[in-house]
């Protein structure tokens, strides 16, 4: 039986504590933390529901873990609930964004059982005790300030964080956002293709009109169809045409 290299606190809270003498010391109810350095020092068990005493175990006393129990070695420290409530902790602490608005609670964290270093926190919008709530991963570097019962983060909303565990509602919202983005991409692509097709049609029609003007032989061949030998004869034809036009105009004028 071994201890995993990394462990979620929520997984530890599901186990009962059993010592080397085979005595059941009750379930793990809360961690023993040192928030200034983001470290867990041990855990606290409740040996009986009828008594107020609590048993405190150091983390280095943890020797093994299975699906139902954690095995410890050595003697525990006995305390009471009122004294342990004064211990600093970040569990269920309020999470504030960089604007000072409350956006959720700390629901869980991942730690190293050998050294007790916390790797990251898991935060939720609502009460973490409600089953099926979503969890977002909050790294240590994103925490800019911490006070008893609260922390401040360098984020605006939980959408800025990677989601670790999604509820049915969050999965539906996430898929809806993806579908909306895909629909917008399809719309933009269709608009670009339509504009490109219209531009191609306009350019083709302009080219066809230009080719029709260049290929029309009536403008270039009207002189060739006339029997003109020289430029002088061409000028005489123009003069005779002008005289004919002026005569026709005088005939049509009623005052002449």
mmCIF file of C-alpha atoms in Angstrom:
data_model
loop_
_atom_site.group_PDB
_atom_site.id
_atom_site.type_symbol
_atom_site.label_atom_id
_atom_site.label_comp_id
_atom_site.label_asym_id
_atom_site.label_seq_id
_atom_site.Cartn_x
_atom_site.Cartn_y
_atom_site.Cartn_z
ATOM 1 C CA UNK A 1 0.000 0.000 0.000
ATOM 2 C CA UNK A 2 1.483 3.294 -1.120
ATOM 3 C CA UNK A 3 0.689 6.990 -0.994
ATOM 4 C CA UNK A 4 0.037 8.722 -4.362
ATOM 5 C CA UNK A 5 2.331 11.531 -5.428
ATOM 6 C CA UNK A 6 -0.596 13.937 -5.749
ATOM 7 C CA UNK A 7 -3.937 13.848 -3.989
ATOM 8 C CA UNK A 8 -7.127 15.877 -3.964
ATOM 9 C CA UNK A 9 -8.405 16.945 -0.572
ATOM 10 C CA UNK A 10 -11.905 15.796 -1.540
ATOM 11 C CA UNK A 11 -10.536 12.275 -2.045
ATOM 12 C CA UNK A 12 -8.881 12.360 1.380
ATOM 13 C CA UNK A 13 -12.114 13.485 3.056
ATOM 14 C CA UNK A 14 -13.874 10.328 1.873
ATOM 15 C CA UNK A 15 -11.639 8.056 3.977
ATOM 16 C CA UNK A 16 -11.577 6.838 7.554
ATOM 17 C CA UNK A 17 -8.371 6.965 9.590
ATOM 18 C CA UNK A 18 -6.950 3.686 10.874
ATOM 19 C CA UNK A 19 -3.799 3.546 12.984
ATOM 20 C CA UNK A 20 -1.124 0.855 13.202
ATOM 21 C CA UNK A 21 -2.979 -0.783 16.105
ATOM 22 C CA UNK A 22 -6.035 -1.342 13.916
ATOM 23 C CA UNK A 23 -8.179 1.263 15.695
ATOM 24 C CA UNK A 24 -10.659 3.241 13.608
ATOM 25 C CA UNK A 25 -10.294 6.960 14.406
ATOM 26 C CA UNK A 26 -13.239 8.139 12.342
ATOM 27 C CA UNK A 27 -13.471 10.075 9.084
ATOM 28 C CA UNK A 28 -11.224 12.906 7.927
ATOM 29 C CA UNK A 29 -13.270 16.090 8.307
ATOM 30 C CA UNK A 30 -10.933 18.994 7.526
ATOM 31 C CA UNK A 31 -7.311 19.778 6.598
ATOM 32 C CA UNK A 32 -4.697 21.394 8.805
ATOM 33 C CA UNK A 33 -3.344 24.185 6.610
ATOM 34 C CA UNK A 34 -0.715 26.918 6.592
ATOM 35 C CA UNK A 35 -2.227 29.417 4.085
ATOM 36 C CA UNK A 36 0.670 31.947 3.850
ATOM 37 C CA UNK A 37 2.832 29.406 1.993
ATOM 38 C CA UNK A 38 -0.037 27.368 0.452
ATOM 39 C CA UNK A 39 0.797 24.205 2.324
ATOM 40 C CA UNK A 40 -1.121 21.486 4.144
ATOM 41 C CA UNK A 41 0.457 20.323 7.421
ATOM 42 C CA UNK A 42 -1.908 17.487 8.261
ATOM 43 C CA UNK A 43 -5.549 16.532 8.671
ATOM 44 C CA UNK A 44 -8.139 16.255 11.427
ATOM 45 C CA UNK A 45 -10.393 13.287 12.158
ATOM 46 C CA UNK A 46 -13.537 12.913 14.263
ATOM 47 C CA UNK A 47 -13.420 9.731 16.361
ATOM 48 C CA UNK A 48 -16.987 10.025 17.658
ATOM 49 C CA UNK A 49 -20.152 11.928 16.834
ATOM 50 C CA UNK A 50 -21.083 12.109 20.517
ATOM 51 C CA UNK A 51 -17.920 13.836 21.731
ATOM 52 C CA UNK A 52 -16.426 17.217 20.819
ATOM 53 C CA UNK A 53 -12.823 16.066 20.797
ATOM 54 C CA UNK A 54 -10.891 15.955 17.533
ATOM 55 C CA UNK A 55 -7.692 14.153 16.610
ATOM 56 C CA UNK A 56 -4.961 15.964 14.690
ATOM 57 C CA UNK A 57 -2.561 13.996 12.484
ATOM 58 C CA UNK A 58 0.626 15.249 10.867
ATOM 59 C CA UNK A 59 1.007 14.707 7.166
ATOM 60 C CA UNK A 60 4.206 12.690 7.598
ATOM 61 C CA UNK A 61 2.207 10.148 9.626
ATOM 62 C CA UNK A 62 0.301 9.155 6.492
ATOM 63 C CA UNK A 63 1.694 5.783 5.367
ATOM 64 C CA UNK A 64 -0.885 4.372 2.991
ATOM 65 C CA UNK A 65 -4.252 4.891 1.391
ATOM 66 C CA UNK A 66 -6.840 2.698 -0.301
ATOM 67 C CA UNK A 67 -10.387 3.240 -1.515
ATOM 68 C CA UNK A 68 -11.919 3.525 1.956
ATOM 69 C CA UNK A 69 -9.222 4.131 4.575
ATOM 70 C CA UNK A 70 -5.983 5.993 5.204
ATOM 71 C CA UNK A 71 -3.354 4.347 7.368
ATOM 72 C CA UNK A 72 -1.311 6.358 9.843
ATOM 73 C CA UNK A 73 1.566 5.588 12.151
ATOM 74 C CA UNK A 74 2.229 7.194 15.504
ATOM 75 C CA UNK A 75 0.233 9.037 18.125
ATOM 76 C CA UNK A 76 -2.186 11.841 17.300
ATOM 77 C CA UNK A 77 -2.764 15.122 19.134
ATOM 78 C CA UNK A 78 -6.144 15.518 20.802
ATOM 79 C CA UNK A 79 -7.928 18.862 20.617
ATOM 80 C CA UNK A 80 -11.464 20.241 20.560
ATOM 81 C CA UNK A 81 -13.633 21.779 17.884
ATOM 82 C CA UNK A 82 -13.536 25.338 19.249
ATOM 83 C CA UNK A 83 -9.741 25.404 19.254
ATOM 84 C CA UNK A 84 -9.465 23.969 15.755
ATOM 85 C CA UNK A 85 -11.945 26.518 14.401
ATOM 86 C CA UNK A 86 -9.329 29.186 15.146
ATOM 87 C CA UNK A 87 -6.813 27.547 12.823
ATOM 88 C CA UNK A 88 -6.334 29.528 9.590
ATOM 89 C CA UNK A 89 -7.655 27.833 6.477
ATOM 90 C CA UNK A 90 -8.565 28.666 2.902
ATOM 91 C CA UNK A 91 -11.224 26.002 2.526
ATOM 92 C CA UNK A 92 -14.588 27.580 1.642
ATOM 93 C CA UNK A 93 -12.842 30.962 1.467
ATOM 94 C CA UNK A 94 -14.490 33.650 -0.656
ATOM 95 C CA UNK A 95 -12.870 34.330 -4.030
ATOM 96 C CA UNK A 96 -12.769 37.954 -5.225
ATOM 97 C CA UNK A 97 -11.771 39.154 -8.681
ATOM 98 C CA UNK A 98 -9.397 42.044 -9.389
ATOM 99 C CA UNK A 99 -12.344 44.464 -9.287
ATOM 100 C CA UNK A 100 -13.191 43.418 -5.729
ATOM 101 C CA UNK A 101 -16.355 41.487 -6.603
ATOM 102 C CA UNK A 102 -17.084 38.091 -5.092
ATOM 103 C CA UNK A 103 -17.218 35.431 -7.804
ATOM 104 C CA UNK A 104 -17.153 32.147 -5.870
ATOM 105 C CA UNK A 105 -15.611 29.905 -3.214
ATOM 106 C CA UNK A 106 -12.604 27.622 -2.829
ATOM 107 C CA UNK A 107 -13.982 24.090 -3.053
ATOM 108 C CA UNK A 108 -10.917 21.836 -3.243
ATOM 109 C CA UNK A 109 -7.169 21.711 -3.870
ATOM 110 C CA UNK A 110 -4.497 19.328 -5.124
ATOM 111 C CA UNK A 111 -1.459 18.739 -2.900
ATOM 112 C CA UNK A 112 1.651 16.581 -2.560
ATOM 113 C CA UNK A 113 1.242 14.150 0.368
ATOM 114 C CA UNK A 114 4.998 13.912 1.003
ATOM 115 C CA UNK A 115 5.782 17.629 1.279
ATOM 116 C CA UNK A 116 2.322 19.131 1.641
ATOM 117 C CA UNK A 117 2.768 21.711 -1.120
ATOM 118 C CA UNK A 118 -0.507 22.781 -2.715
ATOM 119 C CA UNK A 119 -0.322 22.668 -6.519
ATOM 120 C CA UNK A 120 -3.546 24.514 -7.341
ATOM 121 C CA UNK A 121 -7.028 25.264 -6.019
ATOM 122 C CA UNK A 122 -10.411 24.318 -7.430
ATOM 123 C CA UNK A 123 -13.046 27.039 -7.175
ATOM 124 C CA UNK A 124 -16.812 26.994 -7.674
ATOM 125 C CA UNK A 125 -19.539 29.589 -8.098
ATOM 126 C CA UNK A 126 -21.960 28.156 -5.546
ATOM 127 C CA UNK A 127 -21.798 26.031 -2.417
ATOM 128 C CA UNK A 128 -19.171 23.316 -3.046
ATOM 129 C CA UNK A 129 -21.161 20.844 -0.944
ATOM 130 C CA UNK A 130 -23.885 20.775 -3.599
ATOM 131 C CA UNK A 131 -23.212 17.742 -5.824
ATOM 132 C CA UNK A 132 -22.666 18.363 -9.521
ATOM 133 C CA UNK A 133 -21.303 21.905 -9.227
ATOM 134 C CA UNK A 134 -18.602 23.009 -11.649
ATOM 135 C CA UNK A 135 -14.936 23.383 -10.705
ATOM 136 C CA UNK A 136 -12.374 25.763 -12.221
ATOM 137 C CA UNK A 137 -8.613 25.474 -11.805
ATOM 138 C CA UNK A 138 -7.019 28.427 -10.000
ATOM 139 C CA UNK A 139 -3.217 28.417 -9.986
ATOM 140 C CA UNK A 140 -1.128 29.833 -7.149
ATOM 141 C CA UNK A 141 0.348 32.524 -9.429
ATOM 142 C CA UNK A 142 -3.103 34.010 -10.056
ATOM 143 C CA UNK A 143 -3.640 34.771 -6.351
ATOM 144 C CA UNK A 144 -2.554 38.348 -5.637
ATOM 145 C CA UNK A 145 -3.690 38.640 -2.003
ATOM 146 C CA UNK A 146 -5.069 36.435 0.754
ATOM 147 C CA UNK A 147 -6.816 37.231 4.009
ATOM 148 C CA UNK A 148 -8.478 35.005 6.617
ATOM 149 C CA UNK A 149 -11.487 33.571 4.818
ATOM 150 C CA UNK A 150 -10.882 35.266 1.452
ATOM 151 C CA UNK A 151 -8.464 35.556 -1.462
ATOM 152 C CA UNK A 152 -8.114 38.050 -4.320
ATOM 153 C CA UNK A 153 -7.257 36.876 -7.833
ATOM 154 C CA UNK A 154 -5.949 38.464 -11.002
ATOM 155 C CA UNK A 155 -9.020 37.473 -13.039
ATOM 156 C CA UNK A 156 -12.422 38.943 -13.864
ATOM 157 C CA UNK A 157 -14.622 35.837 -14.141
ATOM 158 C CA UNK A 158 -14.246 32.083 -13.914
ATOM 159 C CA UNK A 159 -14.413 31.977 -17.729
ATOM 160 C CA UNK A 160 -10.786 33.186 -17.634
ATOM 161 C CA UNK A 161 -9.812 29.895 -15.934
ATOM 162 C CA UNK A 162 -9.620 26.365 -17.357
ATOM 163 C CA UNK A 163 -12.574 24.270 -16.278
ATOM 164 C CA UNK A 164 -11.700 21.101 -14.376
ATOM 165 C CA UNK A 165 -15.141 19.617 -13.814
ATOM 166 C CA UNK A 166 -18.253 20.843 -15.593
ATOM 167 C CA UNK A 167 -21.840 20.489 -14.453
ATOM 168 C CA UNK A 168 -24.641 19.723 -16.897
ATOM 169 C CA UNK A 169 -25.597 23.390 -17.022
ATOM 170 C CA UNK A 170 -22.020 24.512 -17.629
ATOM 171 C CA UNK A 171 -21.521 21.886 -20.340
ATOM 172 C CA UNK A 172 -24.676 23.089 -22.097
ATOM 173 C CA UNK A 173 -23.549 26.732 -21.890
ATOM 174 C CA UNK A 174 -20.074 25.828 -23.132
ATOM 175 C CA UNK A 175 -21.473 23.883 -26.089
ATOM 176 C CA UNK A 176 -23.871 26.739 -26.863
ATOM 177 C CA UNK A 177 -20.957 29.193 -26.993
ATOM 178 C CA UNK A 178 -19.034 26.845 -29.297
ATOM 179 C CA UNK A 179 -22.045 26.426 -31.598
ATOM 180 C CA UNK A 180 -22.518 30.190 -31.730
ATOM 181 C CA UNK A 181 -18.852 30.724 -32.619
ATOM 182 C CA UNK A 182 -19.007 28.042 -35.328
ATOM 183 C CA UNK A 183 -22.180 29.569 -36.786
ATOM 184 C CA UNK A 184 -20.527 33.005 -36.900
ATOM 185 C CA UNK A 185 -17.486 31.527 -38.654
ATOM 186 C CA UNK A 186 -19.716 29.857 -41.247
ATOM 187 C CA UNK A 187 -21.594 33.128 -41.784
ATOM 188 C CA UNK A 188 -18.371 35.091 -42.267
ATOM 189 C CA UNK A 189 -16.991 32.494 -44.694
ATOM 190 C CA UNK A 190 -20.218 32.480 -46.714
ATOM 191 C CA UNK A 191 -20.207 36.292 -46.884
ATOM 192 C CA UNK A 192 -16.586 36.333 -48.066
ATOM 193 C CA UNK A 193 -17.312 33.739 -50.760
ATOM 194 C CA UNK A 194 -20.408 35.649 -51.944
ATOM 195 C CA UNK A 195 -18.495 38.931 -52.172
ATOM 196 C CA UNK A 196 -15.701 37.215 -54.084
ATOM 197 C CA UNK A 197 -18.191 35.649 -56.519
ATOM 198 C CA UNK A 198 -19.867 39.033 -57.150
ATOM 199 C CA UNK A 199 -16.488 40.693 -57.783
ATOM 200 C CA UNK A 200 -15.569 37.948 -60.261
ATOM 201 C CA UNK A 201 -18.858 38.376 -62.123
ATOM 202 C CA UNK A 202 -18.371 42.157 -62.358
ATOM 203 C CA UNK A 203 -14.809 41.806 -63.645
ATOM 204 C CA UNK A 204 -15.882 39.201 -66.230
ATOM 205 C CA UNK A 205 -18.702 41.436 -67.525
ATOM 206 C CA UNK A 206 -16.292 44.387 -67.851
ATOM 207 C CA UNK A 207 -13.846 42.247 -69.818
ATOM 208 C CA UNK A 208 -16.612 41.007 -72.143
ATOM 209 C CA UNK A 209 -17.759 44.590 -72.875
ATOM 210 C CA UNK A 210 -14.207 45.671 -73.656
ATOM 211 C CA UNK A 211 -13.688 42.730 -76.004
ATOM 212 C CA UNK A 212 -16.968 43.445 -77.826
ATOM 213 C CA UNK A 213 -15.875 47.020 -78.518
ATOM 214 C CA UNK A 214 -12.501 45.884 -79.799
ATOM 215 C CA UNK A 215 -13.975 43.129 -81.981
ATOM 216 C CA UNK A 216 -16.674 45.332 -83.652
ATOM 217 C CA UNK A 217 -15.570 45.730 -87.350
ATOM 218 C CA UNK A 218 -18.214 48.324 -88.315
ATOM 219 C CA UNK A 219 -16.218 51.233 -86.911
ATOM 220 C CA UNK A 220 -12.929 50.371 -88.580
ATOM 221 C CA UNK A 221 -14.232 49.088 -91.913
ATOM 222 C CA UNK A 222 -16.651 51.873 -92.943
ATOM 223 C CA UNK A 223 -13.884 53.780 -94.723
ATOM 224 C CA UNK A 224 -12.562 50.645 -96.393
ATOM 225 C CA UNK A 225 -15.968 49.977 -97.971
ATOM 226 C CA UNK A 226 -15.835 53.337 -99.803
ATOM 227 C CA UNK A 227 -14.047 53.721 -103.121
ATOM 228 C CA UNK A 228 -11.671 56.523 -102.103
ATOM 229 C CA UNK A 229 -8.350 56.915 -103.876
ATOM 230 C CA UNK A 230 -6.858 59.930 -102.147
ATOM 231 C CA UNK A 231 -7.289 62.406 -99.349
ATOM 232 C CA UNK A 232 -8.380 65.140 -101.793
ATOM 233 C CA UNK A 233 -11.292 63.071 -102.954
ATOM 234 C CA UNK A 234 -12.220 62.408 -99.336
ATOM 235 C CA UNK A 235 -12.248 66.178 -98.636
ATOM 236 C CA UNK A 236 -14.444 66.835 -101.717
ATOM 237 C CA UNK A 237 -16.928 64.281 -100.444
ATOM 238 C CA UNK A 238 -17.135 66.049 -97.097
ATOM 239 C CA UNK A 239 -17.706 69.454 -98.795
ATOM 240 C CA UNK A 240 -20.441 68.093 -101.033
ATOM 241 C CA UNK A 241 -22.099 66.494 -98.031
ATOM 242 C CA UNK A 242 -22.062 69.820 -96.168
ATOM 243 C CA UNK A 243 -23.561 71.658 -99.175
ATOM 244 C CA UNK A 244 -26.314 69.085 -99.481
ATOM 245 C CA UNK A 245 -27.154 69.446 -95.810
ATOM 246 C CA UNK A 246 -27.314 73.266 -96.051
ATOM 247 C CA UNK A 247 -29.612 73.081 -99.138
ATOM 248 C CA UNK A 248 -31.947 70.734 -97.358
ATOM 249 C CA UNK A 249 -32.078 73.073 -94.386
ATOM 250 C CA UNK A 250 -33.037 76.075 -96.637
ATOM 251 C CA UNK A 251 -35.782 74.052 -98.274
ATOM 252 C CA UNK A 252 -37.250 73.214 -94.920
ATOM 253 C CA UNK A 253 -37.120 76.821 -93.655
ATOM 254 C CA UNK A 254 -40.602 78.434 -94.204
ATOM 255 C CA UNK A 255 -39.216 82.016 -94.313
ATOM 256 C CA UNK A 256 -37.103 81.373 -97.395
#
